[in-house]
Short mmCIF file of C-alpha atoms in Angstrom, two decimals:
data_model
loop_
_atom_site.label_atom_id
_atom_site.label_comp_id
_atom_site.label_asym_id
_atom_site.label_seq_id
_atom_site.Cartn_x
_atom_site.Cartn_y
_atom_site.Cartn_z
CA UNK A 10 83.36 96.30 109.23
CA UNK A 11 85.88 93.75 107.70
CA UNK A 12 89.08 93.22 109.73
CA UNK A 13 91.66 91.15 108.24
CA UNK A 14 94.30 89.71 110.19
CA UNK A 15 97.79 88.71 108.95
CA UNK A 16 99.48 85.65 111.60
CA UNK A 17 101.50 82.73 112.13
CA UNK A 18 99.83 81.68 114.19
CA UNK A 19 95.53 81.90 113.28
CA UNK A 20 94.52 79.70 116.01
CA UNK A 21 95.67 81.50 118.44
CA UNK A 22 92.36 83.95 117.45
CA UNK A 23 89.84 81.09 117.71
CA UNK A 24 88.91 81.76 121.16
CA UNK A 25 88.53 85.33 121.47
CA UNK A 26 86.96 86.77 118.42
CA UNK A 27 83.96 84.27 118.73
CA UNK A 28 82.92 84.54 121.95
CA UNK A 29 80.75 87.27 123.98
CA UNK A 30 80.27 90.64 121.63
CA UNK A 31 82.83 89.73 118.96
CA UNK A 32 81.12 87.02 118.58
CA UNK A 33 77.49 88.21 118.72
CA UNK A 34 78.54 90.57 116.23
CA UNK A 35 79.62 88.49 113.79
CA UNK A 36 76.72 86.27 113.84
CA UNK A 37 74.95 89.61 113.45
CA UNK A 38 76.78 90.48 110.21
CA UNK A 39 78.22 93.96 112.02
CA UNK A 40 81.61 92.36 111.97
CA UNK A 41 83.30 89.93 109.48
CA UNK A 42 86.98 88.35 110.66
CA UNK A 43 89.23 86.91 108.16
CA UNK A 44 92.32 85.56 109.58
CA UNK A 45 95.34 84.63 106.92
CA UNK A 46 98.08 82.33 107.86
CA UNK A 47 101.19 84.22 105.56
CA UNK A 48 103.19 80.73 105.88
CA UNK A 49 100.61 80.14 102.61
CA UNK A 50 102.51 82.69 100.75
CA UNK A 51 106.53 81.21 101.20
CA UNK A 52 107.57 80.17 97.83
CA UNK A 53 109.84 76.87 99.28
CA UNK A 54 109.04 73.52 100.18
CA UNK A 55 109.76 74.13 104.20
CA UNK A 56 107.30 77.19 104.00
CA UNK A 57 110.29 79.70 105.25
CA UNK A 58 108.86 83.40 106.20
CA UNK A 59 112.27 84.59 108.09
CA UNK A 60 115.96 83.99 107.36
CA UNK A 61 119.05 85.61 108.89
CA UNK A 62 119.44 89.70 109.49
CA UNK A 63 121.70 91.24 107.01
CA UNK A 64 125.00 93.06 109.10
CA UNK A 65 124.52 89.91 111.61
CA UNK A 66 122.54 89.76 114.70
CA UNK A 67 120.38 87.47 117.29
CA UNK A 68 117.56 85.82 115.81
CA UNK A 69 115.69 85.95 112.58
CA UNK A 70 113.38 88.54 110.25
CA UNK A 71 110.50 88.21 108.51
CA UNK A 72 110.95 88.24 104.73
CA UNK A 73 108.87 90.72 102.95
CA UNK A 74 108.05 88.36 100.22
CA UNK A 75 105.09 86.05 101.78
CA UNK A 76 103.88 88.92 104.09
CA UNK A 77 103.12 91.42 101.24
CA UNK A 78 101.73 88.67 99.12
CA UNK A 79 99.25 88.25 101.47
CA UNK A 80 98.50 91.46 101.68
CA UNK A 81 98.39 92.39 98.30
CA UNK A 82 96.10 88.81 97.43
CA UNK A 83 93.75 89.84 100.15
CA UNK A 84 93.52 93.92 99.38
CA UNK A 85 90.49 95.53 100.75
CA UNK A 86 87.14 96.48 98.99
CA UNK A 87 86.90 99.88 100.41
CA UNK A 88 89.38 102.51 100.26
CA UNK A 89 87.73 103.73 103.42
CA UNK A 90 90.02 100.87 105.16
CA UNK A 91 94.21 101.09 107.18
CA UNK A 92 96.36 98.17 107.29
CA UNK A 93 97.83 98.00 110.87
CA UNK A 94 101.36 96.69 111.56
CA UNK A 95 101.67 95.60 115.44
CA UNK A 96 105.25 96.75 116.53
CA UNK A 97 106.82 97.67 119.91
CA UNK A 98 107.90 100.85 117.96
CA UNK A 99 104.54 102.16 116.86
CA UNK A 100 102.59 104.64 118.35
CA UNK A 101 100.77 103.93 121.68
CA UNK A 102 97.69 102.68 120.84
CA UNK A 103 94.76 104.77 122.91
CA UNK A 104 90.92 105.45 122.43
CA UNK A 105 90.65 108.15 120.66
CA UNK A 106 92.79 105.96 117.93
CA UNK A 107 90.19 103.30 118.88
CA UNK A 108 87.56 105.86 117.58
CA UNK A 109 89.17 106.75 114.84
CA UNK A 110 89.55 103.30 113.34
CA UNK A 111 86.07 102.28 114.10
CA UNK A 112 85.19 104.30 111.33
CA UNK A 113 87.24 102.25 108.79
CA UNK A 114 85.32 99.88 106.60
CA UNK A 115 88.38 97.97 106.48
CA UNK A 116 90.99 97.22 108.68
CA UNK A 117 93.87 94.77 108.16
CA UNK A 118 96.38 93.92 111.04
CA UNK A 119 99.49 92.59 110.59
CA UNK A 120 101.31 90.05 113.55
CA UNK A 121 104.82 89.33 113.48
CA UNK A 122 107.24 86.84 115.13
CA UNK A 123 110.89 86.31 115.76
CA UNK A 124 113.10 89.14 116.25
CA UNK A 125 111.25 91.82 113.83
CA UNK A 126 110.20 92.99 110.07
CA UNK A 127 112.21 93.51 107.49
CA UNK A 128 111.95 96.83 107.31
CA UNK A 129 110.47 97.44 103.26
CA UNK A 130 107.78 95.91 104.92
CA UNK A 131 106.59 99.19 106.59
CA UNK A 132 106.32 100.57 103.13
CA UNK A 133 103.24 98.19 102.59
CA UNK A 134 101.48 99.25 105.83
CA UNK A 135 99.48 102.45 106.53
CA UNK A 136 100.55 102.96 110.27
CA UNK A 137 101.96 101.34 113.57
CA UNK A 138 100.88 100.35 116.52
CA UNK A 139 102.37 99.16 120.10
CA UNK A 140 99.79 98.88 122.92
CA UNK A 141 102.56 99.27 125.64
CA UNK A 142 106.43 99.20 126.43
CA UNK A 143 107.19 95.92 126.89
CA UNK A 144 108.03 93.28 124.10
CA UNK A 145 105.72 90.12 123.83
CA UNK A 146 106.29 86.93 121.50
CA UNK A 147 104.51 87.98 118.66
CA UNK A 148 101.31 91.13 117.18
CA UNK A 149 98.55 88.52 117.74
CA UNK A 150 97.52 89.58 121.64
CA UNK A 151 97.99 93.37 120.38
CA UNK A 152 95.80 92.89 117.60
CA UNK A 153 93.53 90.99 120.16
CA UNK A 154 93.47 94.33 122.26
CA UNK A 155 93.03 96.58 119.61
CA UNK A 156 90.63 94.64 117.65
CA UNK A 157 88.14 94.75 121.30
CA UNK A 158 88.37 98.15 121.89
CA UNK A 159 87.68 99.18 118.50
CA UNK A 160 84.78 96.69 117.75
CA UNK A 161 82.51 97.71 120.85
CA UNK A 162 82.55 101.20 119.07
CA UNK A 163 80.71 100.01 116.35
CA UNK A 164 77.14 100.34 115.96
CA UNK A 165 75.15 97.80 117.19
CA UNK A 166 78.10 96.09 118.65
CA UNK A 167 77.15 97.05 122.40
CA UNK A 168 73.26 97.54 122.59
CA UNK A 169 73.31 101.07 123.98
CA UNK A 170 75.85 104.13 122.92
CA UNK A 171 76.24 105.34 126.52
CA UNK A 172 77.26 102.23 127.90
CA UNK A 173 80.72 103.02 126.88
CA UNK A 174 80.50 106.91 126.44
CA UNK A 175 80.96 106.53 130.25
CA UNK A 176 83.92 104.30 130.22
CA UNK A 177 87.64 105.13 131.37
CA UNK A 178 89.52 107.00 128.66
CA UNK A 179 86.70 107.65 126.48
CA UNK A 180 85.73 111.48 127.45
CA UNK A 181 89.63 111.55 128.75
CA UNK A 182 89.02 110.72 132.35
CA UNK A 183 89.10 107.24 134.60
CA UNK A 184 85.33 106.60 135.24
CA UNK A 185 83.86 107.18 138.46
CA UNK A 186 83.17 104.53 141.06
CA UNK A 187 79.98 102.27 140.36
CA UNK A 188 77.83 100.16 143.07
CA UNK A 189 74.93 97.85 143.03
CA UNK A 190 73.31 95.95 145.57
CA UNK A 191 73.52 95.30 148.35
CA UNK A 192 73.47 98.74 149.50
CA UNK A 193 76.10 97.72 152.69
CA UNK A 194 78.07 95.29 152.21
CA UNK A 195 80.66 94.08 155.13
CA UNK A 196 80.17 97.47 156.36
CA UNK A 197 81.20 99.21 153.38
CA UNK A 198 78.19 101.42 152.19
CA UNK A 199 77.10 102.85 148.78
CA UNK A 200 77.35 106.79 149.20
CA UNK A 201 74.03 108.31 150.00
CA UNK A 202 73.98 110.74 147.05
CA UNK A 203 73.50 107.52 144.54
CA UNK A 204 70.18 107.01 146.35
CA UNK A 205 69.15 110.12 146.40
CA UNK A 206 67.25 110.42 143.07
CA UNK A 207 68.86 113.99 142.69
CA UNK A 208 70.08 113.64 138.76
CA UNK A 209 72.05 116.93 139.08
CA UNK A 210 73.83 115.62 142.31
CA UNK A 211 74.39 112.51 141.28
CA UNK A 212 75.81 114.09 138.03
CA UNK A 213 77.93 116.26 140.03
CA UNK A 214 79.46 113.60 142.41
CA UNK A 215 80.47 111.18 139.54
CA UNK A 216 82.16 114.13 137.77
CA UNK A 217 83.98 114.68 140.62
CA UNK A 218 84.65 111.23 141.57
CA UNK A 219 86.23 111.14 137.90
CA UNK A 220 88.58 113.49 138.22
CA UNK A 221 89.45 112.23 141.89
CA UNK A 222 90.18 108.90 140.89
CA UNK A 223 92.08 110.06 137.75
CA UNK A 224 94.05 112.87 139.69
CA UNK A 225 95.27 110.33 141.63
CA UNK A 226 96.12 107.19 139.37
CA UNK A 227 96.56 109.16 136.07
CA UNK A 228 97.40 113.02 136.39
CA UNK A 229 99.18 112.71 132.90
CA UNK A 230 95.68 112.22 131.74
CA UNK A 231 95.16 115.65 133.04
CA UNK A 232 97.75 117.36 130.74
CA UNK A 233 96.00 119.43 128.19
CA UNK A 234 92.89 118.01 129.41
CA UNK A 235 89.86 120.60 128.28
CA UNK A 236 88.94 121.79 131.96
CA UNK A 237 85.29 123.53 131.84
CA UNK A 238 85.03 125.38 134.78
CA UNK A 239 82.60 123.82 136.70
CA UNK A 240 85.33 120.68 136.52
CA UNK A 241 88.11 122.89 137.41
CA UNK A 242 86.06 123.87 140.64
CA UNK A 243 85.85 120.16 141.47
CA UNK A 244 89.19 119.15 140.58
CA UNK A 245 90.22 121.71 143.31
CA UNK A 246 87.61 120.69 145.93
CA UNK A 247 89.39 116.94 145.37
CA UNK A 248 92.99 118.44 145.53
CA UNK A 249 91.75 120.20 148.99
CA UNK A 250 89.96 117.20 149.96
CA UNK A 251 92.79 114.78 149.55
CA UNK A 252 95.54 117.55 151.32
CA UNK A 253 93.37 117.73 154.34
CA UNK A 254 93.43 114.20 154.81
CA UNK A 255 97.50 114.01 154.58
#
């Protein structure tokens, strides 16, 4: 995959996209990380890529003129690819978008500053993303985020498909509880069904544990959530469970 990022600020991306799997990755070939400083693209001596809002208002906006050059002088091979604008007003970013994108050849994402976009900048972008409600300084730690979560997706990124299969989110739960030696520690014990050997029980309990944990940190999660009925049984053992022990 090719991921193209459009910032200010390109250092700021130094750090994280070359170290542990991103960076593996790229030395690998799986990934290739292009990161354009738009500044480049301003057409005056002082480099200006934001002036005053039209109507008045705090702050300034980013002109559409350097930002779509960029774009348009760094345009994807593929048209399997989606050119990502990072916004507090775009759609929440979750995994199953996550999985969707990792199947892009492409993907471009574009970081703002200041107070906001012009807005016939949107009309050069294929969709929006926030990754939360809260405002931060600029789209370069959401592209950070979203960039992460959809690279260990990829093949060959993470050695083994399961590893994240199992994570929280991905099959629409929190994951279960994990443990590893020492089996007590400080008098807190690893339950005895994980050393059992039993597969199915073991199976059984970290369903269980699943919905338990995300019952009780994330029962929006729950909403609409494809119940078989095996989990439905469990998910009402946890409710009776947790009710006894009011």
């Amino acid at each position: 995959m090719k991921i193209r990022i459009f910032s200010l600020f390109p250092e700021m991306f130094e750090g994280p996209l070359t170290a542990s799997l991103l960076g593996k990755a790229c030395d690998k070939g799986i990934l290739s990380i292009e990161v354009v400083n738009f500044r480049d693209y301003a057409l005056d001596k002082h480099r200006h890529v934001d002036d005053t809002p039209y109507g008045g208002g705090q702050g300034m906006v980013l002109m559409p003129q350097p930002l779509v050059d960029a774009l348009e002088d760094h345009a994807p091979d593929s048209a399997n690819s989606e050119v990502i604008l990072l916004s507090p007003q775009g759609k929440p970013f979750s995994q199953a978008d996550a999985v969707r994108l990792s199947k892009r050849e492409d993907l471009a994402f574009v970081c703002g500053h200041y107070e906001g976009f012009d807005e016939r900048i949107r009309h050069f972008v294929d969709s929006e993303y926030s990754i939360g409600d809260y405002v931060l300084t600029g789209g370069e730690l959401p592209a950070m985020v979203m960039i992460d979560t959809i690279a260990r997706l990829i093949p060959g990124v993470i050695k083994e498909q399961a590893s994240y299969e199992e994570d929280s989110f991905f099959q629409g739960l929190l994951e279960y509880p994990q443990y590893t030696k020492p089996r007590d520690y400080r008098g807190m014990e690893v339950p005895e069904v994980l050393l059992s050997g039993h597969h199915a029980n073991i199976r059984r309990w970290q369903k269980k544990e699943a919905l338990r944990r995300t019952w009780q940190r994330r029962p929006d999660l729950l909403e609409g959530y494809p119940f078989s009925a095996e989990e439905e049984a469990l998910l009402q053992a946890v409710q009776d469970e947790e009710g006894s022990n009011e």
